[in-house]
mmCIF file of C-alpha atoms and ligand atoms in Angstrom:
data_model
loop_
_atom_site.group_PDB
_atom_site.id
_atom_site.type_symbol
_atom_site.label_atom_id
_atom_site.label_comp_id
_atom_site.label_asym_id
_atom_site.label_seq_id
_atom_site.Cartn_x
_atom_site.Cartn_y
_atom_site.Cartn_z
ATOM 1 C CA UNK A 1 89.819 108.564 57.058
ATOM 2 C CA UNK A 2 86.542 109.236 58.841
ATOM 3 C CA UNK A 3 84.793 106.591 60.871
ATOM 4 C CA UNK A 4 81.063 106.750 61.401
ATOM 5 C CA UNK A 5 79.716 105.442 64.683
ATOM 6 C CA UNK A 6 76.348 103.923 63.899
ATOM 7 C CA UNK A 7 75.947 102.301 67.293
ATOM 8 C CA UNK A 8 73.520 104.795 68.774
ATOM 9 C CA UNK A 9 71.569 105.549 65.630
ATOM 10 C CA UNK A 10 71.081 101.801 65.085
ATOM 11 C CA UNK A 11 69.315 101.396 68.419
ATOM 12 C CA UNK A 12 65.478 101.297 68.297
ATOM 13 C CA UNK A 13 64.056 104.605 69.387
ATOM 14 C CA UNK A 14 62.013 104.225 72.540
ATOM 15 C CA UNK A 15 59.513 106.901 73.436
ATOM 16 C CA UNK A 16 59.524 107.603 77.097
ATOM 17 C CA UNK A 17 56.887 109.932 78.414
ATOM 18 C CA UNK A 18 57.483 112.054 81.497
ATOM 19 C CA UNK A 19 55.291 109.810 83.701
ATOM 20 C CA UNK A 20 57.116 106.656 82.458
ATOM 21 C CA UNK A 21 60.363 108.219 83.517
ATOM 22 C CA UNK A 22 58.985 109.103 87.000
ATOM 23 C CA UNK A 23 57.745 105.495 87.356
ATOM 24 C CA UNK A 24 61.194 104.216 86.447
ATOM 25 C CA UNK A 25 62.806 106.526 89.016
ATOM 26 C CA UNK A 26 60.419 105.356 91.751
ATOM 27 C CA UNK A 27 61.056 101.694 90.875
ATOM 28 C CA UNK A 28 64.808 102.269 90.935
ATOM 29 C CA UNK A 29 64.597 104.023 94.282
ATOM 30 C CA UNK A 30 62.529 101.161 95.778
ATOM 31 C CA UNK A 31 64.987 98.575 94.462
ATOM 32 C CA UNK A 32 67.955 100.469 95.904
ATOM 33 C CA UNK A 33 66.208 100.932 99.281
ATOM 34 C CA UNK A 34 65.546 97.179 99.446
ATOM 35 C CA UNK A 35 69.164 96.453 98.563
ATOM 36 C CA UNK A 36 70.388 98.896 101.204
ATOM 37 C CA UNK A 37 68.213 97.216 103.844
ATOM 38 C CA UNK A 38 69.753 93.816 102.985
ATOM 39 C CA UNK A 39 73.290 95.251 103.035
ATOM 40 C CA UNK A 40 72.688 97.117 106.310
ATOM 41 C CA UNK A 41 71.517 93.867 107.904
ATOM 42 C CA UNK A 42 74.637 92.025 106.698
ATOM 43 C CA UNK A 43 76.907 94.841 107.888
ATOM 44 C CA UNK A 44 75.232 94.847 111.315
ATOM 45 C CA UNK A 45 75.773 91.051 111.571
ATOM 46 C CA UNK A 46 79.551 91.303 110.909
ATOM 47 C CA UNK A 47 80.837 92.591 114.215
ATOM 48 C CA UNK A 48 84.119 90.736 114.710
ATOM 49 C CA UNK A 49 87.436 92.536 114.353
ATOM 50 C CA UNK A 50 90.501 90.329 113.913
ATOM 51 C CA UNK A 51 93.311 89.352 111.599
ATOM 52 C CA UNK A 52 92.280 87.388 108.524
ATOM 53 C CA UNK A 53 94.048 84.791 106.418
ATOM 54 C CA UNK A 54 93.657 85.617 102.720
ATOM 55 C CA UNK A 55 94.604 83.167 99.962
ATOM 56 C CA UNK A 56 95.043 84.503 96.418
ATOM 57 C CA UNK A 57 95.211 81.631 93.969
ATOM 58 C CA UNK A 58 94.543 80.708 90.330
ATOM 59 C CA UNK A 59 96.272 80.863 86.963
ATOM 60 C CA UNK A 60 95.423 84.458 86.080
ATOM 61 C CA UNK A 61 97.569 87.557 86.501
ATOM 62 C CA UNK A 62 97.010 89.674 89.593
ATOM 63 C CA UNK A 63 97.745 87.667 92.751
ATOM 64 C CA UNK A 64 101.044 89.157 93.935
ATOM 65 C CA UNK A 65 100.112 92.652 92.785
ATOM 66 C CA UNK A 66 96.828 92.400 94.700
ATOM 67 C CA UNK A 67 98.696 91.278 97.835
ATOM 68 C CA UNK A 68 101.108 94.214 97.599
ATOM 69 C CA UNK A 69 98.225 96.589 96.918
ATOM 70 C CA UNK A 70 96.509 95.414 100.104
ATOM 71 C CA UNK A 71 99.772 95.808 101.979
ATOM 72 C CA UNK A 72 100.020 99.416 100.701
ATOM 73 C CA UNK A 73 96.494 99.979 102.024
ATOM 74 C CA UNK A 74 97.500 98.653 105.439
ATOM 75 C CA UNK A 75 100.804 100.538 105.637
ATOM 76 C CA UNK A 76 99.038 103.713 104.509
ATOM 77 C CA UNK A 77 97.248 103.608 107.846
ATOM 78 C CA UNK A 78 100.571 103.514 109.674
ATOM 79 C CA UNK A 79 100.552 99.759 110.319
ATOM 80 C CA UNK A 80 103.681 97.607 110.110
ATOM 81 C CA UNK A 81 104.010 94.901 107.459
ATOM 82 C CA UNK A 82 106.487 92.332 106.173
ATOM 83 C CA UNK A 83 106.896 90.408 102.934
ATOM 84 C CA UNK A 84 108.573 87.035 102.503
ATOM 85 C CA UNK A 85 109.116 86.144 98.852
ATOM 86 C CA UNK A 86 109.497 82.388 98.704
ATOM 87 C CA UNK A 87 110.542 82.301 95.080
ATOM 88 C CA UNK A 88 112.822 85.045 93.956
ATOM 89 C CA UNK A 89 111.825 85.315 90.299
ATOM 90 C CA UNK A 90 113.077 88.732 89.292
ATOM 91 C CA UNK A 91 115.299 90.603 91.702
ATOM 92 C CA UNK A 92 114.372 94.233 91.193
ATOM 93 C CA UNK A 93 110.612 94.455 90.846
ATOM 94 C CA UNK A 94 108.973 97.883 90.964
ATOM 95 C CA UNK A 95 107.188 97.033 94.203
ATOM 96 C CA UNK A 96 110.450 95.952 95.826
ATOM 97 C CA UNK A 97 112.142 99.198 94.760
ATOM 98 C CA UNK A 98 109.205 101.227 96.070
ATOM 99 C CA UNK A 99 108.714 99.456 99.384
ATOM 100 C CA UNK A 100 112.123 98.102 100.460
ATOM 101 C CA UNK A 101 113.226 101.293 102.241
ATOM 102 C CA UNK A 102 109.844 102.106 103.772
ATOM 103 C CA UNK A 103 110.185 102.370 107.535
ATOM 104 C CA UNK A 104 107.034 100.262 108.139
ATOM 105 C CA UNK A 105 107.924 97.445 105.722
ATOM 106 C CA UNK A 106 110.440 94.611 106.041
ATOM 107 C CA UNK A 107 111.015 92.857 102.746
ATOM 108 C CA UNK A 108 112.726 89.458 102.676
ATOM 109 C CA UNK A 109 113.647 88.003 99.292
ATOM 110 C CA UNK A 110 114.377 84.318 99.753
ATOM 111 C CA UNK A 111 114.905 81.488 97.314
ATOM 112 C CA UNK A 112 117.164 81.342 94.317
ATOM 113 C CA UNK A 113 114.765 81.784 91.441
ATOM 114 C CA UNK A 114 112.186 79.663 89.684
ATOM 115 C CA UNK A 115 112.495 75.975 90.271
ATOM 116 C CA UNK A 116 112.802 75.167 86.555
ATOM 117 C CA UNK A 117 115.666 77.647 86.410
ATOM 118 C CA UNK A 118 117.631 76.374 89.391
ATOM 119 C CA UNK A 119 116.964 72.656 88.714
ATOM 120 C CA UNK A 120 118.582 71.995 92.071
ATOM 121 C CA UNK A 121 116.198 70.421 94.540
ATOM 122 C CA UNK A 122 118.591 70.377 97.523
ATOM 123 C CA UNK A 123 119.267 74.079 97.116
ATOM 124 C CA UNK A 124 115.538 74.828 96.726
ATOM 125 C CA UNK A 125 114.646 72.890 99.899
ATOM 126 C CA UNK A 126 117.335 74.714 101.902
ATOM 127 C CA UNK A 127 116.028 78.061 100.587
ATOM 128 C CA UNK A 128 112.420 77.090 101.426
ATOM 129 C CA UNK A 129 113.381 76.140 104.991
ATOM 130 C CA UNK A 130 115.288 79.364 105.462
ATOM 131 C CA UNK A 131 112.325 81.372 104.149
ATOM 132 C CA UNK A 132 109.972 79.514 106.478
ATOM 133 C CA UNK A 133 112.148 80.236 109.517
ATOM 134 C CA UNK A 134 111.885 83.963 108.686
ATOM 135 C CA UNK A 135 108.119 83.662 108.122
ATOM 136 C CA UNK A 136 107.629 81.699 111.357
ATOM 137 C CA UNK A 137 109.446 84.364 113.397
ATOM 138 C CA UNK A 138 107.178 87.027 111.854
ATOM 139 C CA UNK A 139 104.098 84.981 112.802
ATOM 140 C CA UNK A 140 105.326 85.127 116.393
ATOM 141 C CA UNK A 141 105.857 88.868 116.330
ATOM 142 C CA UNK A 142 102.836 90.908 117.270
ATOM 143 C CA UNK A 143 104.357 94.159 116.006
ATOM 144 C CA UNK A 144 103.404 93.147 112.460
ATOM 145 C CA UNK A 145 99.837 93.880 111.388
ATOM 146 C CA UNK A 146 100.208 92.261 107.970
ATOM 147 C CA UNK A 147 102.403 89.555 106.483
ATOM 148 C CA UNK A 148 102.581 88.693 102.780
ATOM 149 C CA UNK A 149 103.959 85.248 101.961
ATOM 150 C CA UNK A 150 104.390 85.606 98.220
ATOM 151 C CA UNK A 151 104.512 82.425 96.109
ATOM 152 C CA UNK A 152 104.502 80.304 99.259
ATOM 153 C CA UNK A 153 102.077 77.746 97.854
ATOM 154 C CA UNK A 154 104.741 76.190 95.592
ATOM 155 C CA UNK A 155 106.685 75.097 98.676
ATOM 156 C CA UNK A 156 103.895 72.635 99.469
ATOM 157 C CA UNK A 157 103.246 71.672 95.866
ATOM 158 C CA UNK A 158 106.869 70.608 95.354
ATOM 159 C CA UNK A 159 107.124 69.103 98.845
ATOM 160 C CA UNK A 160 109.811 71.554 99.998
ATOM 161 C CA UNK A 161 107.868 72.360 103.167
ATOM 162 C CA UNK A 162 105.306 70.473 105.255
ATOM 163 C CA UNK A 163 102.017 72.313 105.331
ATOM 164 C CA UNK A 164 100.854 71.184 108.799
ATOM 165 C CA UNK A 165 103.486 73.098 110.866
ATOM 166 C CA UNK A 166 102.611 76.153 108.761
ATOM 167 C CA UNK A 167 98.902 75.691 109.551
ATOM 168 C CA UNK A 168 99.724 75.386 113.264
ATOM 169 C CA UNK A 169 101.850 78.559 113.224
ATOM 170 C CA UNK A 170 99.099 80.438 111.360
ATOM 171 C CA UNK A 171 96.520 79.349 113.937
ATOM 172 C CA UNK A 172 98.722 80.530 116.816
ATOM 173 C CA UNK A 173 99.625 83.923 115.300
ATOM 174 C CA UNK A 174 98.661 87.176 117.074
ATOM 175 C CA UNK A 175 94.911 87.717 116.836
ATOM 176 C CA UNK A 176 95.105 91.049 115.031
ATOM 177 C CA UNK A 177 97.645 89.875 112.401
ATOM 178 C CA UNK A 178 96.547 89.607 108.731
ATOM 179 C CA UNK A 179 98.320 87.122 106.460
ATOM 180 C CA UNK A 180 98.123 86.985 102.651
ATOM 181 C CA UNK A 181 99.464 83.945 100.818
ATOM 182 C CA UNK A 182 99.771 83.881 97.016
ATOM 183 C CA UNK A 183 100.424 81.105 94.516
ATOM 184 C CA UNK A 184 98.643 79.366 91.691
ATOM 185 C CA UNK A 185 97.544 76.298 93.645
ATOM 186 C CA UNK A 186 96.796 76.177 97.384
ATOM 187 C CA UNK A 187 97.208 73.251 99.765
ATOM 188 C CA UNK A 188 93.852 72.048 101.120
ATOM 189 C CA UNK A 189 94.835 72.404 104.830
ATOM 190 C CA UNK A 190 95.543 76.093 104.181
ATOM 191 C CA UNK A 191 92.186 76.508 102.465
ATOM 192 C CA UNK A 192 90.509 74.854 105.445
ATOM 193 C CA UNK A 193 91.656 77.612 107.816
ATOM 194 C CA UNK A 194 91.473 80.605 105.430
ATOM 195 C CA UNK A 195 88.998 83.442 105.946
ATOM 196 C CA UNK A 196 89.060 84.782 102.394
ATOM 197 C CA UNK A 197 89.958 82.858 99.244
ATOM 198 C CA UNK A 198 90.012 84.608 95.876
ATOM 199 C CA UNK A 199 90.631 82.844 92.598
ATOM 200 C CA UNK A 200 92.281 84.955 89.902
ATOM 201 C CA UNK A 201 91.135 83.269 86.735
ATOM 202 C CA UNK A 202 93.120 83.325 83.515
ATOM 203 C CA UNK A 203 90.812 84.383 80.720
ATOM 204 C CA UNK A 204 93.411 86.024 78.490
ATOM 205 C CA UNK A 205 97.022 87.076 78.944
ATOM 206 C CA UNK A 206 99.011 89.451 76.748
ATOM 207 C CA UNK A 207 101.935 86.996 76.759
ATOM 208 C CA UNK A 208 99.952 84.632 74.560
ATOM 209 C CA UNK A 209 99.359 87.522 72.142
ATOM 210 C CA UNK A 210 103.121 87.820 71.815
ATOM 211 C CA UNK A 211 103.656 90.644 74.311
ATOM 212 C CA UNK A 212 106.846 90.261 76.320
ATOM 213 C CA UNK A 213 107.069 90.722 80.111
ATOM 214 C CA UNK A 214 107.161 94.482 80.546
ATOM 215 C CA UNK A 215 108.595 96.725 83.236
ATOM 216 C CA UNK A 216 105.799 98.138 85.370
ATOM 217 C CA UNK A 217 103.375 95.391 84.351
ATOM 218 C CA UNK A 218 105.069 92.086 85.110
ATOM 219 C CA UNK A 219 107.884 93.336 87.332
HETATM 220 P P1 ATP B 301 101.277 89.665 89.273
HETATM 221 O O1 ATP B 301 102.602 89.633 89.978
HETATM 222 O O2 ATP B 301 101.366 90.429 88.006
HETATM 223 O O3 ATP B 301 100.155 90.052 90.164
HETATM 224 P P2 ATP B 301 100.635 86.884 89.643
HETATM 225 O O4 ATP B 301 101.257 86.968 90.977
HETATM 226 O O5 ATP B 301 99.163 86.650 89.598
HETATM 227 O O6 ATP B 301 100.974 88.178 88.778
HETATM 228 P P3 ATP B 301 102.283 84.591 89.042
HETATM 229 O O7 ATP B 301 101.539 83.334 88.906
HETATM 230 O O8 ATP B 301 103.032 84.855 90.277
HETATM 231 O O9 ATP B 301 101.271 85.789 88.726
HETATM 232 O O10 ATP B 301 103.221 84.742 87.774
HETATM 233 C C1 ATP B 301 104.279 85.673 87.729
HETATM 234 C C2 ATP B 301 104.343 86.365 86.388
HETATM 235 O O11 ATP B 301 103.778 85.595 85.350
HETATM 236 C C3 ATP B 301 103.580 87.690 86.375
HETATM 237 O O12 ATP B 301 104.475 88.678 85.959
HETATM 238 C C4 ATP B 301 102.476 87.549 85.395
HETATM 239 O O13 ATP B 301 102.272 88.632 84.527
HETATM 240 C C5 ATP B 301 102.837 86.330 84.619
HETATM 241 N N1 ATP B 301 101.606 85.584 84.459
HETATM 242 C C6 ATP B 301 100.626 85.409 85.383
HETATM 243 N N2 ATP B 301 99.624 84.696 84.889
HETATM 244 C C7 ATP B 301 99.963 84.405 83.599
HETATM 245 C C8 ATP B 301 99.333 83.702 82.540
HETATM 246 N N3 ATP B 301 98.128 83.164 82.709
HETATM 247 N N4 ATP B 301 99.992 83.614 81.355
HETATM 248 C C9 ATP B 301 101.203 84.176 81.183
HETATM 249 N N5 ATP B 301 101.860 84.855 82.151
HETATM 250 C C10 ATP B 301 101.242 84.975 83.346
HETATM 251 MG MG1 MG B 302 102.832 86.092 91.920
#
């Protein structure tokens, strides 16, 4: 079967003389120069260097993978990082297999699984507290340049942890330390002290098209 692509031939033909095209180039160059001037001014105004608190929230796919991607970026520069996974989910994710033995990464898998799977609140609270004690010690340790608290936000949503002691510990952490927290919903006190908040919006997900969770994509 042959398919004919009519897309280009269907477009109206526009005559462009040589001088029109030079005009367009000059206009483009002026626009880019103006944009560069604005960007240069903004870059010159951002002079501070310090650890940032990044929150990755929303119902779309890409929060945890973005956090681990940023951690790879950091570790690639020889900086030390740690992960605390507050909700275990799947045990052997690709990122865990890749990073667990890296000499600059400490990876702590806490929790017992998804809350609707365990259905045991007492056990979940104990796991949350244990995970927080690990996370709190990391926030006191200036050797770590980056901490990822994956799926931490659920601890506040379900009332397993109080958010205020977490806010206090985040405020007191070493000045150079970056922290990334992921989870669909974020507690307001965390948002109040965050430097960067990104919302990963769910527009479409393959799962709803009948595609199962696949190795290398979901885990
Ligand atoms: P990822 O780990 O792929 O970056 P995530 O951290 O943004 O995803 P979570 O909310 O932690 O997503 O959900 C965990 C799993 O659920 C992921 O494997 C993801 O593919 C899947 N998932 C995320 N968003 C949706 C969605 N809107 N519909 C169906 N499944 C989803
Ligand atoms: Mg996640």
